[in-house]
Structure formats: structure tokens, C-alpha cells
Short mmCIF file of C-alpha atoms in Angstrom, two decimals:
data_model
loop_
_atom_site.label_atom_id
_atom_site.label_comp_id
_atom_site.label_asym_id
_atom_site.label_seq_id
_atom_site.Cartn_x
_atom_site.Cartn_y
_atom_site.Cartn_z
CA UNK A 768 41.73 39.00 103.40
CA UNK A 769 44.48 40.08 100.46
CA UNK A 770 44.04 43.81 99.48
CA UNK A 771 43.86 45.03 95.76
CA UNK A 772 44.10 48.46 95.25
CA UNK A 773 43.06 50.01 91.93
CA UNK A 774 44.04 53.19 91.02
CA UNK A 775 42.32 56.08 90.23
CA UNK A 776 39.15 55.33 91.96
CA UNK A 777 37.23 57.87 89.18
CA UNK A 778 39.08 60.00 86.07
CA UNK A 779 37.06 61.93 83.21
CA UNK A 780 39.17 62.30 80.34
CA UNK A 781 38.69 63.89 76.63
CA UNK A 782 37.80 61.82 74.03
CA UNK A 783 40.77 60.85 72.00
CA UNK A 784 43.26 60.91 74.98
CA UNK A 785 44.22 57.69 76.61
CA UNK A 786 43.80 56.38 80.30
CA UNK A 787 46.15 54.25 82.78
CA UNK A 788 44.29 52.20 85.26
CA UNK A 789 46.29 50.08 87.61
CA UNK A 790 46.06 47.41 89.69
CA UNK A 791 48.09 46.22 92.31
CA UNK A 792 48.11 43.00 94.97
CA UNK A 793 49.39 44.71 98.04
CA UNK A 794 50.42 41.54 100.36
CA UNK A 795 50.59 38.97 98.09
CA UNK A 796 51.83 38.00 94.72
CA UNK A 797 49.11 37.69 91.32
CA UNK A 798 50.25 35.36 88.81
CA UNK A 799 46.93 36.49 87.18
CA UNK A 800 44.93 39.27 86.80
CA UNK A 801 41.36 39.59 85.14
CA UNK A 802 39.88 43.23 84.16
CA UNK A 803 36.57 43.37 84.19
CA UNK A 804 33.88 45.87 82.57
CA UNK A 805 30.23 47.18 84.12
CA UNK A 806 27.23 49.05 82.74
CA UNK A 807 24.73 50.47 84.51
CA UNK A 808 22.64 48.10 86.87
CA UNK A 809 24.60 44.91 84.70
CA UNK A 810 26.28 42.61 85.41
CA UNK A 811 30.88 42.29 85.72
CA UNK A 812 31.87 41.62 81.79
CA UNK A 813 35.25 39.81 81.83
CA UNK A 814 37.15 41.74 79.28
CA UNK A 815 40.76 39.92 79.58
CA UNK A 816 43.24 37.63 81.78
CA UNK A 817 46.66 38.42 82.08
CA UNK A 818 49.28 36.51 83.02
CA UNK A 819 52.64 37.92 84.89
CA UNK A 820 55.29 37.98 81.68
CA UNK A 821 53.41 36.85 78.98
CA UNK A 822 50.42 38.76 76.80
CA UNK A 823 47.15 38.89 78.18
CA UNK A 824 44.02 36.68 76.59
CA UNK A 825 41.40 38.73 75.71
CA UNK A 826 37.40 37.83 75.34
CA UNK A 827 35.84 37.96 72.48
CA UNK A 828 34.33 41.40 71.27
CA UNK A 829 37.05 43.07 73.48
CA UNK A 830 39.70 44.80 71.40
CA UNK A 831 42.70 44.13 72.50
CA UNK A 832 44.44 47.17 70.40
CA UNK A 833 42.09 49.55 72.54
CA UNK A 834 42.23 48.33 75.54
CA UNK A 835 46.23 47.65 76.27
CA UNK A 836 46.57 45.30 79.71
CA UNK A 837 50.25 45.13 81.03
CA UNK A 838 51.21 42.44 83.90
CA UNK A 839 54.79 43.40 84.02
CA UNK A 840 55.40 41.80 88.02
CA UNK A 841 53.20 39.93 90.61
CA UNK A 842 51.96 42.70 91.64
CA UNK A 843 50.99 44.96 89.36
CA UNK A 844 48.53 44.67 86.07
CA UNK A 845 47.64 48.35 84.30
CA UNK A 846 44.41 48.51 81.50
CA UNK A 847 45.46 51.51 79.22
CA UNK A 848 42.04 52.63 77.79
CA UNK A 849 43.59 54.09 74.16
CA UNK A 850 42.12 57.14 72.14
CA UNK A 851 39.01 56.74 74.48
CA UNK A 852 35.60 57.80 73.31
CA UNK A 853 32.26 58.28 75.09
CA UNK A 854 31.46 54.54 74.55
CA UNK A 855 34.04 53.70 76.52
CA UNK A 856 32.80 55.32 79.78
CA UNK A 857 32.33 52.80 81.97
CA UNK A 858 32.95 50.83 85.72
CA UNK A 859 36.62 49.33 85.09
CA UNK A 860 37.27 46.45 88.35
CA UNK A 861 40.00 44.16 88.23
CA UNK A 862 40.93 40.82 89.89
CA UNK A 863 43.60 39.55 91.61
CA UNK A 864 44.04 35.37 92.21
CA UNK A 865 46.29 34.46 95.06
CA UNK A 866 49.09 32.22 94.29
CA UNK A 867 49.55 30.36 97.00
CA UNK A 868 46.52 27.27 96.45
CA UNK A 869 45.38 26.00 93.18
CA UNK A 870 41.54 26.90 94.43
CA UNK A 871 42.01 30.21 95.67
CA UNK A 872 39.24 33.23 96.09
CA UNK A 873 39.58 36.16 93.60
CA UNK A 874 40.07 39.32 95.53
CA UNK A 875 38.48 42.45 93.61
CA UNK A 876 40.17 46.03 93.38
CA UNK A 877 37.28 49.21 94.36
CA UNK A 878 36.96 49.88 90.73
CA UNK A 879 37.57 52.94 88.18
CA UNK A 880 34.74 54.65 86.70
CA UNK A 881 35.53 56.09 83.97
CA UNK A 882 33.99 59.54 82.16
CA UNK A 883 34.83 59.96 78.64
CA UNK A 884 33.31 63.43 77.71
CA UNK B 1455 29.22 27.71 77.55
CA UNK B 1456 28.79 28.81 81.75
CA UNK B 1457 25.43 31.07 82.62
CA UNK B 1458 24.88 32.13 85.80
CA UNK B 1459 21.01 33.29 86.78
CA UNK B 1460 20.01 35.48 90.11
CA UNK B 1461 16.53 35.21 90.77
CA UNK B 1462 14.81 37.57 91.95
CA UNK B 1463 16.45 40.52 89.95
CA UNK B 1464 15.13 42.84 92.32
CA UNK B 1465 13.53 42.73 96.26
CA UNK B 1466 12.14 44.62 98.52
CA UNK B 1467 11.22 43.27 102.26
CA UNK B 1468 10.44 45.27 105.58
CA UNK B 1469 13.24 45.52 108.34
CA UNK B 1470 13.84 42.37 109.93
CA UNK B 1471 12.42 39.53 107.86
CA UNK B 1472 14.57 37.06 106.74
CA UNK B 1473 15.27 36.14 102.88
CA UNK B 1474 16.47 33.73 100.34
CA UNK B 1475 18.23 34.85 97.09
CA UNK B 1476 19.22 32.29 94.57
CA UNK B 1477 22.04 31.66 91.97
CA UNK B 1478 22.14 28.99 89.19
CA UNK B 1479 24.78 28.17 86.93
CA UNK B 1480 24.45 25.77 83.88
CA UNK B 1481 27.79 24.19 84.00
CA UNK B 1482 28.90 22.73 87.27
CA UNK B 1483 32.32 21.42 87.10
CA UNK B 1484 33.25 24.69 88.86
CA UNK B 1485 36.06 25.28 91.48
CA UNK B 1486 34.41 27.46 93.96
CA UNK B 1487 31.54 29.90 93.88
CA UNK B 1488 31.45 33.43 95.77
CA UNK B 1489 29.18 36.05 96.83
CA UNK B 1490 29.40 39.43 96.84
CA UNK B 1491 28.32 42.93 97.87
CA UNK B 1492 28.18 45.63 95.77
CA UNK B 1493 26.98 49.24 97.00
CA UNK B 1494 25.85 51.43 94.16
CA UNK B 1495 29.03 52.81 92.65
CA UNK B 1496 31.31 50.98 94.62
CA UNK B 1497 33.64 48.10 93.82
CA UNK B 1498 32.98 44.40 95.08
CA UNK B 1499 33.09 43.19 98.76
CA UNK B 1500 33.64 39.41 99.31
CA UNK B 1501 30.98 38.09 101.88
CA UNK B 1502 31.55 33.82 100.89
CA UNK B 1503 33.43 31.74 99.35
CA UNK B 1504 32.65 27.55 98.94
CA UNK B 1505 34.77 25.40 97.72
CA UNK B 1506 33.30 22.57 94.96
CA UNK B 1507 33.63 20.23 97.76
CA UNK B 1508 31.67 22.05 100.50
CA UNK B 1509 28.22 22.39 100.84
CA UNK B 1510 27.95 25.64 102.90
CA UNK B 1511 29.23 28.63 104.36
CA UNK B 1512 28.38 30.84 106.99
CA UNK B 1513 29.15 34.27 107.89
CA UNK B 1514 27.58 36.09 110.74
CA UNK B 1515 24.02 36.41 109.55
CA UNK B 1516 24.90 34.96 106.39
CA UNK B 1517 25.03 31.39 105.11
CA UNK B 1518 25.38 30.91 101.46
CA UNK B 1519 25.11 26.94 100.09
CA UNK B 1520 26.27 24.94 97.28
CA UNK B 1521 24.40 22.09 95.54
CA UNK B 1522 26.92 21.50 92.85
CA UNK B 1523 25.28 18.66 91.13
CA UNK B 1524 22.01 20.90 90.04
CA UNK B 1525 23.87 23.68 89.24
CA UNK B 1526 22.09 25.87 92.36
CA UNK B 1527 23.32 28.19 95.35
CA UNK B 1528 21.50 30.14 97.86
CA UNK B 1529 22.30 32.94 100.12
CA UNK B 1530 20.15 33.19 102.83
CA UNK B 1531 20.04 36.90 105.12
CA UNK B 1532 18.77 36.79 108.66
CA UNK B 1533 17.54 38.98 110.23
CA UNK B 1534 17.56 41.68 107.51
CA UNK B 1535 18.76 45.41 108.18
CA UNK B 1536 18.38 48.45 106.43
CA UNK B 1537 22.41 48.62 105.88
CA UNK B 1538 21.97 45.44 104.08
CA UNK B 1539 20.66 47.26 100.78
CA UNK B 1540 22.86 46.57 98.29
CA UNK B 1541 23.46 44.39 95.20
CA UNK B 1542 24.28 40.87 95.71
CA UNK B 1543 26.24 39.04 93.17
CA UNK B 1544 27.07 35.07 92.31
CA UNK B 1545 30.27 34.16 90.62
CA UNK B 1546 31.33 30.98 89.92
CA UNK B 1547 35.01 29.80 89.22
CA UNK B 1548 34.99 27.57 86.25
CA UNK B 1549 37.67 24.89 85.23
CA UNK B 1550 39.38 27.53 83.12
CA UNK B 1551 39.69 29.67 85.62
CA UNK B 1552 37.46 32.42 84.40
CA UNK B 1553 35.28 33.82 86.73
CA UNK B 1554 31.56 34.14 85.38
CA UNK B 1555 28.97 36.93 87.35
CA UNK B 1556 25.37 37.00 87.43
CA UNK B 1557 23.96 39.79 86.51
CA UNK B 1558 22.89 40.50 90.48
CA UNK B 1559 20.04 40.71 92.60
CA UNK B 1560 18.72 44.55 93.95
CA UNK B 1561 18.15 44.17 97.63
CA UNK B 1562 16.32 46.99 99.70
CA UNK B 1563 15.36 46.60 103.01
CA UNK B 1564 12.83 49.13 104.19
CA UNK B 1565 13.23 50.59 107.67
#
């Protein structure tokens, strides 16, 4: 099956600082992306889809000045986590859908957990 | 608005046995529905993916099937092992493309 690698696998960071999480399709091409958000022992929260070139749609509750989601090519999406607090520690996963059928499977990235201390 | 349901949220069953865990979603004009694996801390494997169209899958010791009209899926384990302990999730693919989780089922096979 198509690889997605996600990037870092785990990162603690100081509240107030801000965190890069990428995502890339590594043998095939993403016209979208989804990011996706996990508690503890809960279920994936979709948090936003992006699109390749155009600004990403964002669920609602999710604020989409905090967390910043970039799909600048067909391979890569990145989910900047801004001025982070505590709160925001969390499982980050994101999703890549192949572009080659209309019905295709979603192919998941190993996830970032993020630390917020 | 889609809902997907796993019943049960948690099981336990001794080495060997075979088992049954269930998925229902409220809306079913859906594209496909998948199952997953997810090891505690760890990201999402795919195990199966059916279309709308098909009625089942099968994977090794796995077969996961679709009844899209009443809005239910099963995947059924044979043959349980102790490696199979994991979280299992449902997702279905709705017409908007979003892709809608359960909230999992706990599986622990004893040895």
C-alpha cells in the first residue's frame, strides 16, 4: 500500500512556542489531506481538510488561527500548532487520499504526539 | 449528521477463540468503510477496505462485511492470538468525503 510519513513521530515543546508537523505521500500524489486529533483511549477527531493550493476547511470548534495547515504540493501538508499550551498536547495523525480513483482508501501517517509542558 | 458506534467498547477472550466486533453508522450513503489497527501509542494500520458496492472482505484471518442498507459492519477474528491485542477502529467514507471514526473497540486476547 501508499506510504505516509509524518514527521516528528513525538516533540515536547514549551508552552507559548509553536510546532511544525508534516506530512508527506511518499509514492503517490495527495490532492487532499485531513489532520486528525486523539485523546486518550478516544476516538480520531477530524480537525481540517486541505486541499493542494487552496486554504484548508476546518471543523467546527477547531481554530483555524491556532492550528495553521499548509498543502503547498501533492505531497506534502504541514499542521503548525501556534503559541501551544498544555491543552494542546495531544496524538496529531494525518491522512493522505490517493488520486488516482474517485473511491480510494485513506492511507494514515504513524502520528505525532505532542507534549506541551 | 454521520455516527459511527463500536460495540463492544472493550473485550477480553482466551487465546484462540474466535470473535465478532461490530460497527454501525447512521447514515449510509457512504463510499467505502475501513478497519483499522491501532497499538497503544501508535498510528493507524489499514487491515480492510469495502467498497459501497461489496459486501465483504477478507484478509488472512480476517473478514470484515458490509450491510450498507442497515447501516452495520462486522469484523470477524479467527482464530484469535495474543499479538492481536490492539484497538480496532471503523471509519466510514461519507459522500463529502470526510472520513468519520468510531470511537474503537479494546481487544485483549489472553495467552
Amino acid at each position: 500500500g501508499a506510504v505516509v510519513s509524518q514527521h516528528p513521530s513525538w516533540v515536547i515543546c514549551k508552552s507559548g512556542t509553536s510546532v511544525k508537523i508534516e506530512c508527506r505521500s511518499l509514492d503517490f500524489q495527495a490532492t487532499t489531506m485531513f489532520w486528525y486529533r486523539q485523546f486518550p483511549k478516544q476516538s480520531l477527531m477530524l480537525m481540517a481538510t486541505s486541499n493542494e493550493g487552496s486554504k484548508a476547511t476546518y471543523e467546527q470548534g477547531v481554530e483555524k488561527d491556532k492550528f495553521l495547515i499548509n498543502h503547498a504540493s501533492l505531497t506534502l501538508s504541514t499542521l503548525t500548532v501556534t503559541s501551544a499550551h498544555p491543552e494542546d498536547s495531544s496524538f496529531y495523525i494525518c491522512s493522505a487520499r490517493a488520486v488516482w480513483t474517485a473511491n480510494t482508501e485513506a492511507f494514515f501517517g504513524q502520528g505525532t504526539r505532542l507534549t506541551v509542558v | 449528521k454521520q455516527e459511527v458506534t463500536q460495540i463492544p467498547a472493550a473485550l477480553s477472550v482466551p487465546e484462540g477463540e474466535n470473535l465478532v466486533l461490530n460497527c454501525s453508522f447512521t447514515d449510509s450513503a457512504i463510499y467505502n468503510l475501513q478497519w483499522f489497527r491501532q497499538d497503544p501509542g501508535k498510528g493507524l494500520t489499514s487491515l480492510l477496505l469495502i467498497q459501497s458496492s461489496q459486501r465483504e472482505q477478507t484478509s488472512g484471518r480476517l473478514n470484515a462485511s458490509l450491510d450498507k442498507s442497515s447501516g452495520r459492519s462486522t469484523l470477524y477474528i479467527a482464530a484469535s492470538q495474543p499479538g492481536d491485542s490492539a484497538t480496532y477502529l471503523c471509519a466510514v467514507v461519507n459522500r463529502d468525503d470526510k472520513i468519520i471514526f468510531g470511537k474503537g473497540t479494546r481487544l485483549h486476547i489472553l495467552p
